[in-house]
DNA sequence: TTTTATCTACGATAATAGTCGTAGATGAAA
DNA sequence: TTTCATCTACGACTATTATCGTAGATAAAA
C-alpha cells in the first residue's frame, strides 16, 4: 500500500496545488501566470513558494532544460478527503451527515443533481445490504 | 436584515469558537480548561487569544465581577456555511455536489442516514417544483 | 484588614507564512 | 560568439499568528 502522509498546506500553497491538480505538471512560470490572474505577487514569490513546497515534499519536480516541471505529489481526491475529514471533525462534531445536510441546504441543488444523489444513494444501500 | 460579516478565524481561533459554540458563553478559564484537555499552552495564551478575538469582533463579552464572560458572535450554522462555501470554491471547483458525493463516499452512511437524506431530497424536490 | 488566589491588560518574543531583490547559470536569438 | 531573456538559488525582510511573563486590580478567604 502506498503510504499517504497527511497533507498540510497553507492557504497560498493550496492555491498552487489546485492549479497543479487542474492543469497537470507545470513550470513555475505556468503556475505564476495563472496565479497572476487572481493575485498580484512577484514571480520569485511563486518560485520560492514552490521550492519550499518541494522541500516539504508537497511537490515533486524534474529538470527539463534550465527549468523545472513540478507535479503535486498527493492526488486531488485524497487531499479533498483529508480536508473534508478535518473539517467534519473540527466543525461538524464528527458527523459527515451534518456536513452533507448543510451543504445541500445552502446549495439549492437542481432536480438533475438531486436525482444524481438519489441514484448514488440507491447504489450505496444495495451495498449495505450485501 | 442582520448584517453578516465574513468570519475569518485562524486555526487556534476556530478551536475556541467551537468550544463556545458547544458550551455556550464562557470565561477564559472555562475555555482554557477545555483547551488544556487537548493542547498544552498557558492560561495567558488563551486569554490573549480571546482578547484579540474580541478586538476582531469575533467575540462579545460582558464583565461579571472581575472576570469576563465571552460569547461567539457568529452562530455555528452561519460559520459552517461559510467554511463550506469557501472549501467548495477552493478545492471542489465550486461544485457542492462534488463535495457531497465525496463526503458520502468516504463516510459509509448507514441505511437510516441514507433514508434521512433521501427524505430530505424529496422535500427539496417538491420545493423546486413550486 | 491582611493575605492569597485569580483575573485582566499589555508588551515582548518566538514561530510561521508570505514577499521580494539580487546574483549567477543557461539556453535561445541575434 | 556575444547579447538577452528567463531560470534557479538564496538570503533578507515583513506580516501574521502564537506564546508567555510580569504588573497591577479585585474579590474571596483567613
CSV table of C-alpha atoms (C1' of nucleotides) in Angstrom, one decimal:
chain,number,residue,atom,x,y,z
A,1,UNK,CA,0.0,0.0,0.0
A,2,UNK,CA,1.3,3.4,-1.0
A,3,UNK,CA,1.8,5.3,2.2
A,4,UNK,CA,0.0,8.5,2.5
A,5,UNK,CA,1.3,11.3,4.7
A,6,UNK,CA,-1.1,14.0,5.9
A,7,UNK,CA,-1.2,16.9,3.6
A,8,UNK,CA,-0.6,20.1,5.5
A,9,UNK,CA,-0.6,23.1,3.2
A,10,UNK,CA,-1.1,26.8,3.9
A,11,UNK,CA,-3.6,28.9,2.1
A,12,UNK,CA,-1.1,30.1,-0.6
A,13,UNK,CA,0.1,26.5,-1.0
A,14,UNK,CA,-3.4,25.3,-1.6
A,15,UNK,CA,-3.8,27.7,-4.5
A,16,UNK,CA,-0.7,26.3,-6.1
A,17,UNK,CA,-1.8,22.7,-5.5
A,18,UNK,CA,-5.2,23.5,-7.1
A,19,UNK,CA,-3.5,24.9,-10.2
A,20,UNK,CA,-1.4,21.8,-10.5
A,21,UNK,CA,-4.3,19.5,-10.0
A,22,UNK,CA,-6.3,21.3,-12.6
A,23,UNK,CA,-3.6,21.8,-15.2
A,24,UNK,CA,-1.2,19.0,-14.5
A,25,UNK,CA,2.6,19.2,-14.3
A,26,UNK,CA,3.7,22.8,-14.8
A,27,UNK,CA,6.6,25.1,-14.6
A,28,UNK,CA,6.9,27.9,-12.1
A,29,UNK,CA,6.1,30.3,-15.0
A,30,UNK,CA,2.9,28.4,-15.8
A,31,UNK,CA,1.7,28.5,-12.3
A,32,UNK,CA,2.7,32.1,-11.7
A,33,UNK,CA,0.8,33.2,-14.8
A,34,UNK,CA,-2.3,31.5,-13.7
A,35,UNK,CA,-1.9,32.9,-10.2
A,36,UNK,CA,-1.4,36.3,-11.6
A,37,UNK,CA,-4.9,36.3,-12.9
A,38,UNK,CA,-6.2,36.5,-9.4
A,39,UNK,CA,-3.4,37.8,-7.2
A,40,UNK,CA,-0.6,40.2,-7.7
A,41,UNK,CA,2.7,38.9,-6.4
A,42,UNK,CA,6.1,38.7,-8.0
A,43,UNK,CA,7.5,35.8,-9.9
A,44,UNK,CA,10.2,35.0,-7.4
A,45,UNK,CA,7.5,34.7,-4.7
A,46,UNK,CA,5.8,31.9,-6.6
A,47,UNK,CA,9.2,30.4,-7.3
A,48,UNK,CA,10.2,30.4,-3.6
A,49,UNK,CA,6.8,29.1,-2.6
A,50,UNK,CA,7.2,26.1,-4.9
A,51,UNK,CA,10.7,25.5,-3.8
A,52,UNK,CA,9.5,25.3,-0.2
A,53,UNK,CA,6.7,23.0,-1.2
A,54,UNK,CA,9.3,20.8,-2.9
A,55,UNK,CA,11.3,20.7,0.3
A,56,UNK,CA,8.2,19.9,2.3
A,57,UNK,CA,7.5,17.0,-0.1
A,58,UNK,CA,4.3,18.5,-1.3
A,59,UNK,CA,5.6,18.6,-4.9
A,60,UNK,CA,8.0,16.6,-7.0
A,61,UNK,CA,9.9,18.1,-9.8
A,62,UNK,CA,12.1,17.1,-12.8
A,63,UNK,CA,14.6,19.3,-14.5
A,64,UNK,CA,13.9,20.0,-18.1
A,65,UNK,CA,16.5,22.2,-19.8
A,66,UNK,CA,17.1,25.0,-17.4
A,67,UNK,CA,13.6,24.9,-15.9
A,68,UNK,CA,11.8,22.6,-13.5
A,69,UNK,CA,8.5,20.9,-14.1
A,70,UNK,CA,6.5,20.5,-10.9
A,71,UNK,CA,3.9,17.9,-10.0
A,72,UNK,CA,1.6,17.7,-7.0
A,73,UNK,CA,2.5,14.6,-5.0
A,74,UNK,CA,-0.8,14.0,-3.5
A,75,UNK,CA,-3.8,13.4,-5.8
A,76,UNK,CA,-6.7,15.7,-5.5
A,77,UNK,CA,-9.2,13.2,-4.3
A,78,UNK,CA,-7.1,12.2,-1.4
A,79,UNK,CA,-6.5,15.8,-0.4
A,80,UNK,CA,-10.1,16.6,-0.7
A,81,UNK,CA,-10.9,13.7,1.5
A,82,UNK,CA,-8.4,14.8,4.2
A,83,UNK,CA,-9.7,18.3,4.2
A,84,UNK,CA,-13.2,17.1,4.4
A,85,UNK,CA,-12.4,14.8,7.3
A,86,UNK,CA,-10.6,17.6,9.1
A,87,UNK,CA,-13.5,19.9,8.7
A,88,UNK,CA,-16.0,17.3,9.8
A,89,UNK,CA,-14.0,16.6,12.9
A,90,UNK,CA,-13.4,20.2,13.8
A,91,UNK,CA,-16.6,22.0,13.0
A,92,UNK,CA,-19.3,19.4,12.4
A,93,UNK,CA,-18.9,17.4,15.5
A,94,UNK,CA,-17.5,14.5,13.6
A,95,UNK,CA,-20.8,14.0,11.7
A,96,UNK,CA,-20.4,13.7,7.9
A,97,UNK,CA,-24.2,13.7,7.7
A,98,UNK,CA,-24.4,17.1,9.3
A,99,UNK,CA,-22.0,18.4,6.7
A,100,UNK,CA,-23.9,16.9,3.9
A,101,UNK,CA,-27.2,18.2,5.0
A,102,UNK,CA,-25.8,21.7,5.4
A,103,UNK,CA,-24.1,21.6,2.1
A,104,UNK,CA,-27.3,20.5,0.4
A,105,UNK,CA,-29.2,23.1,2.4
A,106,UNK,CA,-27.4,26.1,1.2
A,107,UNK,CA,-26.6,25.0,-2.3
A,108,UNK,CA,-30.2,24.6,-3.7
A,109,UNK,CA,-29.4,21.6,-5.9
A,110,UNK,CA,-31.2,21.2,-9.2
A,111,UNK,CA,-33.5,18.3,-9.9
A,112,UNK,CA,-30.8,16.7,-12.0
A,113,UNK,CA,-28.4,16.9,-9.1
A,114,UNK,CA,-30.9,15.6,-6.7
A,115,UNK,CA,-31.5,12.6,-8.9
A,116,UNK,CA,-27.8,12.0,-9.2
A,117,UNK,CA,-27.5,11.8,-5.5
A,118,UNK,CA,-30.6,9.7,-5.2
A,119,UNK,CA,-29.2,7.2,-7.6
A,120,UNK,CA,-26.0,7.2,-5.8
A,121,UNK,CA,-27.7,6.5,-2.5
A,122,UNK,CA,-29.6,3.6,-4.0
A,123,UNK,CA,-26.4,2.0,-5.0
A,124,UNK,CA,-25.0,2.6,-1.6
A,125,UNK,CA,-28.0,1.0,0.0
A,126,UNK,CA,-27.6,-2.1,-2.1
A,127,UNK,CA,-24.1,-2.4,-1.0
A,128,UNK,CA,-25.1,-2.0,2.6
A,129,UNK,CA,-27.5,-4.9,2.2
A,130,UNK,CA,-25.0,-7.3,0.9
B,1,UNK,CA,-31.6,42.0,7.9
B,2,UNK,CA,-28.8,41.4,10.4
B,3,UNK,CA,-25.6,42.1,8.5
B,4,UNK,CA,-23.2,39.3,8.5
B,5,UNK,CA,-19.5,39.9,8.1
B,6,UNK,CA,-17.3,37.2,6.9
B,7,UNK,CA,-15.8,35.1,9.6
B,8,UNK,CA,-12.1,34.9,9.2
B,9,UNK,CA,-10.6,32.9,12.0
B,10,UNK,CA,-7.2,31.1,12.4
B,11,UNK,CA,-6.9,27.5,13.4
B,12,UNK,CA,-6.4,28.3,17.1
B,13,UNK,CA,-9.3,30.7,17.0
B,14,UNK,CA,-11.6,28.1,15.5
B,15,UNK,CA,-10.8,25.8,18.4
B,16,UNK,CA,-12.0,28.5,20.8
B,17,UNK,CA,-15.1,29.3,18.7
B,18,UNK,CA,-16.0,25.6,18.7
B,19,UNK,CA,-15.8,25.4,22.5
B,20,UNK,CA,-18.0,28.5,22.8
B,21,UNK,CA,-20.5,27.1,20.3
B,22,UNK,CA,-20.6,23.8,22.1
B,23,UNK,CA,-20.7,25.0,25.7
B,24,UNK,CA,-22.2,28.5,25.4
B,25,UNK,CA,-20.9,31.7,27.0
B,26,UNK,CA,-17.8,31.0,29.0
B,27,UNK,CA,-15.0,32.6,30.9
B,28,UNK,CA,-11.4,32.4,29.7
B,29,UNK,CA,-10.8,29.9,32.5
B,30,UNK,CA,-13.6,27.7,31.2
B,31,UNK,CA,-12.3,27.8,27.7
B,32,UNK,CA,-8.7,27.3,28.8
B,33,UNK,CA,-9.5,24.2,30.9
B,34,UNK,CA,-11.3,22.6,27.9
B,35,UNK,CA,-8.5,23.5,25.6
B,36,UNK,CA,-6.0,22.1,28.1
B,37,UNK,CA,-7.5,18.7,27.5
B,38,UNK,CA,-6.1,18.6,24.0
B,39,UNK,CA,-3.3,21.1,23.9
B,40,UNK,CA,-0.7,22.4,26.3
B,41,UNK,CA,-0.5,26.2,26.3
B,42,UNK,CA,-0.5,28.6,29.2
B,43,UNK,CA,-3.5,30.4,30.6
B,44,UNK,CA,-2.4,33.8,29.4
B,45,UNK,CA,-2.1,32.5,25.9
B,46,UNK,CA,-5.8,31.7,25.8
B,47,UNK,CA,-6.5,34.9,27.5
B,48,UNK,CA,-4.6,36.9,24.9
B,49,UNK,CA,-6.2,34.9,22.1
B,50,UNK,CA,-9.6,35.7,23.3
B,51,UNK,CA,-8.8,39.4,23.8
B,52,UNK,CA,-7.7,39.5,20.2
B,53,UNK,CA,-10.8,37.8,19.1
B,54,UNK,CA,-12.8,40.3,20.9
B,55,UNK,CA,-10.9,43.1,19.2
B,56,UNK,CA,-11.5,41.4,15.9
B,57,UNK,CA,-15.2,41.3,16.7
B,58,UNK,CA,-15.3,37.5,16.7
B,59,UNK,CA,-16.5,37.5,20.3
B,60,UNK,CA,-18.6,39.7,22.5
B,61,UNK,CA,-18.1,39.9,26.3
B,62,UNK,CA,-19.6,41.1,29.4
B,63,UNK,CA,-17.9,41.8,32.7
B,64,UNK,CA,-19.1,39.8,35.6
B,65,UNK,CA,-17.3,40.6,38.8
B,66,UNK,CA,-13.6,40.7,37.9
B,67,UNK,CA,-14.0,38.2,35.1
B,68,UNK,CA,-15.3,38.4,31.6
B,69,UNK,CA,-17.8,36.1,30.0
B,70,UNK,CA,-17.3,35.7,26.3
B,71,UNK,CA,-19.8,34.7,23.6
B,72,UNK,CA,-19.2,33.8,20.0
B,73,UNK,CA,-20.7,36.5,17.8
B,74,UNK,CA,-21.5,34.4,14.8
B,75,UNK,CA,-23.7,31.4,15.2
B,76,UNK,CA,-22.3,28.0,14.4
B,77,UNK,CA,-24.5,27.3,11.4
B,78,UNK,CA,-23.5,30.5,9.6
B,79,UNK,CA,-19.9,29.8,10.2
B,80,UNK,CA,-20.2,26.3,9.0
B,81,UNK,CA,-21.9,27.5,5.9
B,82,UNK,CA,-19.2,30.0,5.1
B,83,UNK,CA,-16.4,27.5,5.7
B,84,UNK,CA,-18.2,25.0,3.5
B,85,UNK,CA,-18.7,27.6,0.7
B,86,UNK,CA,-15.0,28.5,0.9
B,87,UNK,CA,-14.0,24.9,0.7
B,88,UNK,CA,-16.3,24.2,-2.2
B,89,UNK,CA,-15.0,27.2,-4.1
B,90,UNK,CA,-11.4,26.5,-3.4
B,91,UNK,CA,-11.0,22.7,-3.7
B,92,UNK,CA,-14.2,21.4,-5.2
B,93,UNK,CA,-14.3,23.5,-8.3
B,94,UNK,CA,-17.3,25.3,-7.0
B,95,UNK,CA,-19.4,22.2,-7.0
B,96,UNK,CA,-21.3,21.5,-3.8
B,97,UNK,CA,-22.4,18.2,-5.4
B,98,UNK,CA,-18.8,17.1,-5.7
B,99,UNK,CA,-18.3,17.7,-2.1
B,100,UNK,CA,-21.4,15.9,-1.0
B,101,UNK,CA,-20.6,12.9,-3.1
B,102,UNK,CA,-17.1,12.7,-1.7
B,103,UNK,CA,-18.3,13.1,1.8
B,104,UNK,CA,-20.8,10.3,1.3
B,105,UNK,CA,-18.2,8.2,-0.4
B,106,UNK,CA,-15.8,8.1,2.5
B,107,UNK,CA,-18.3,8.1,5.3
B,108,UNK,CA,-20.2,4.9,4.5
B,109,UNK,CA,-23.6,6.1,5.8
B,110,UNK,CA,-26.0,3.7,7.5
B,111,UNK,CA,-29.3,2.9,6.0
B,112,UNK,CA,-31.0,5.2,8.4
B,113,UNK,CA,-28.8,8.0,7.4
B,114,UNK,CA,-29.4,7.3,3.7
B,115,UNK,CA,-33.1,7.4,4.3
B,116,UNK,CA,-32.8,10.6,6.1
B,117,UNK,CA,-31.1,12.2,3.2
B,118,UNK,CA,-33.5,10.7,0.7
B,119,UNK,CA,-36.3,12.1,2.6
B,120,UNK,CA,-34.6,15.5,2.7
B,121,UNK,CA,-34.1,15.3,-1.0
B,122,UNK,CA,-37.8,14.6,-1.6
B,123,UNK,CA,-38.7,17.7,0.2
B,124,UNK,CA,-36.2,19.7,-1.7
B,125,UNK,CA,-37.6,18.4,-5.0
B,126,UNK,CA,-41.1,19.5,-4.1
B,127,UNK,CA,-39.9,22.9,-3.3
B,128,UNK,CA,-38.1,23.0,-6.6
B,129,UNK,CA,-41.3,22.3,-8.4
B,130,UNK,CA,-43.3,25.1,-6.9
C,1,DT,C1',-7.9,44.1,57.5
C,2,DT,C1',-4.4,41.5,55.5
C,3,DT,C1',-3.3,37.7,52.7
C,4,DT,C1',-4.0,34.9,48.8
C,5,DA,C1',-5.7,33.2,44.6
C,6,DT,C1',-7.3,34.6,40.3
C,7,DC,C1',-8.3,37.9,36.9
C,8,DT,C1',-7.2,41.4,33.1
C,9,DA,C1',-4.0,44.3,30.4
C,10,DC,C1',0.0,44.8,28.0
C,11,DG,C1',4.2,44.3,25.9
C,12,DA,C1',7.9,41.2,24.4
C,13,DT,C1',9.4,37.4,21.9
C,14,DA,C1',9.2,33.2,19.0
C,15,DA,C1',7.4,30.7,15.2
C,16,DT,C1',5.3,30.6,10.8
C,17,DA,C1',3.9,32.4,6.4
C,18,DG,C1',4.5,35.4,2.6
C,19,DT,C1',7.2,38.6,-0.1
C,20,DC,C1',10.8,40.1,-3.0
C,21,DG,C1',15.7,41.6,-4.7
C,22,DT,C1',20.0,40.2,-6.4
C,23,DA,C1',23.4,37.2,-8.3
C,24,DG,C1',24.8,33.8,-11.2
C,25,DA,C1',23.6,30.0,-14.6
C,26,DT,C1',21.7,28.7,-19.0
C,27,DG,C1',19.9,28.4,-23.4
C,28,DA,C1',17.9,30.8,-27.4
C,29,DA,C1',18.3,34.7,-30.6
C,30,DA,C1',21.0,37.9,-32.9
D,1,DT,C1',30.1,34.3,-30.0
D,2,DT,C1',28.1,37.9,-27.9
D,3,DT,C1',23.7,39.5,-26.1
D,4,DC,C1',19.4,39.0,-24.0
D,5,DA,C1',15.6,37.0,-21.8
D,6,DT,C1',14.5,33.8,-18.4
D,7,DC,C1',15.5,30.5,-15.0
D,8,DT,C1',17.1,28.9,-10.2
D,9,DA,C1',19.1,29.6,-5.7
D,10,DC,C1',19.5,32.1,-1.7
D,11,DG,C1',19.1,35.3,1.8
D,12,DA,C1',16.7,39.0,3.9
D,13,DC,C1',12.8,41.4,5.3
D,14,DT,C1',7.8,42.0,6.5
D,15,DA,C1',3.4,40.4,8.2
D,16,DT,C1',0.8,37.4,10.8
D,17,DT,C1',0.0,34.1,14.4
D,18,DA,C1',1.0,32.0,18.6
D,19,DT,C1',3.1,32.1,23.1
D,20,DC,C1',4.1,33.7,27.6
D,21,DG,C1',5.9,36.7,31.6
D,22,DT,C1',5.0,40.4,34.5
D,23,DA,C1',2.4,44.0,36.8
D,24,DG,C1',-1.5,45.7,38.9
D,25,DA,C1',-6.6,45.1,40.0
D,26,DT,C1',-10.1,42.6,42.5
D,27,DA,C1',-12.7,39.7,45.3
D,28,DA,C1',-12.9,36.0,48.5
D,29,DA,C1',-10.8,33.7,52.4
D,30,DA,C1',-8.3,33.9,56.6
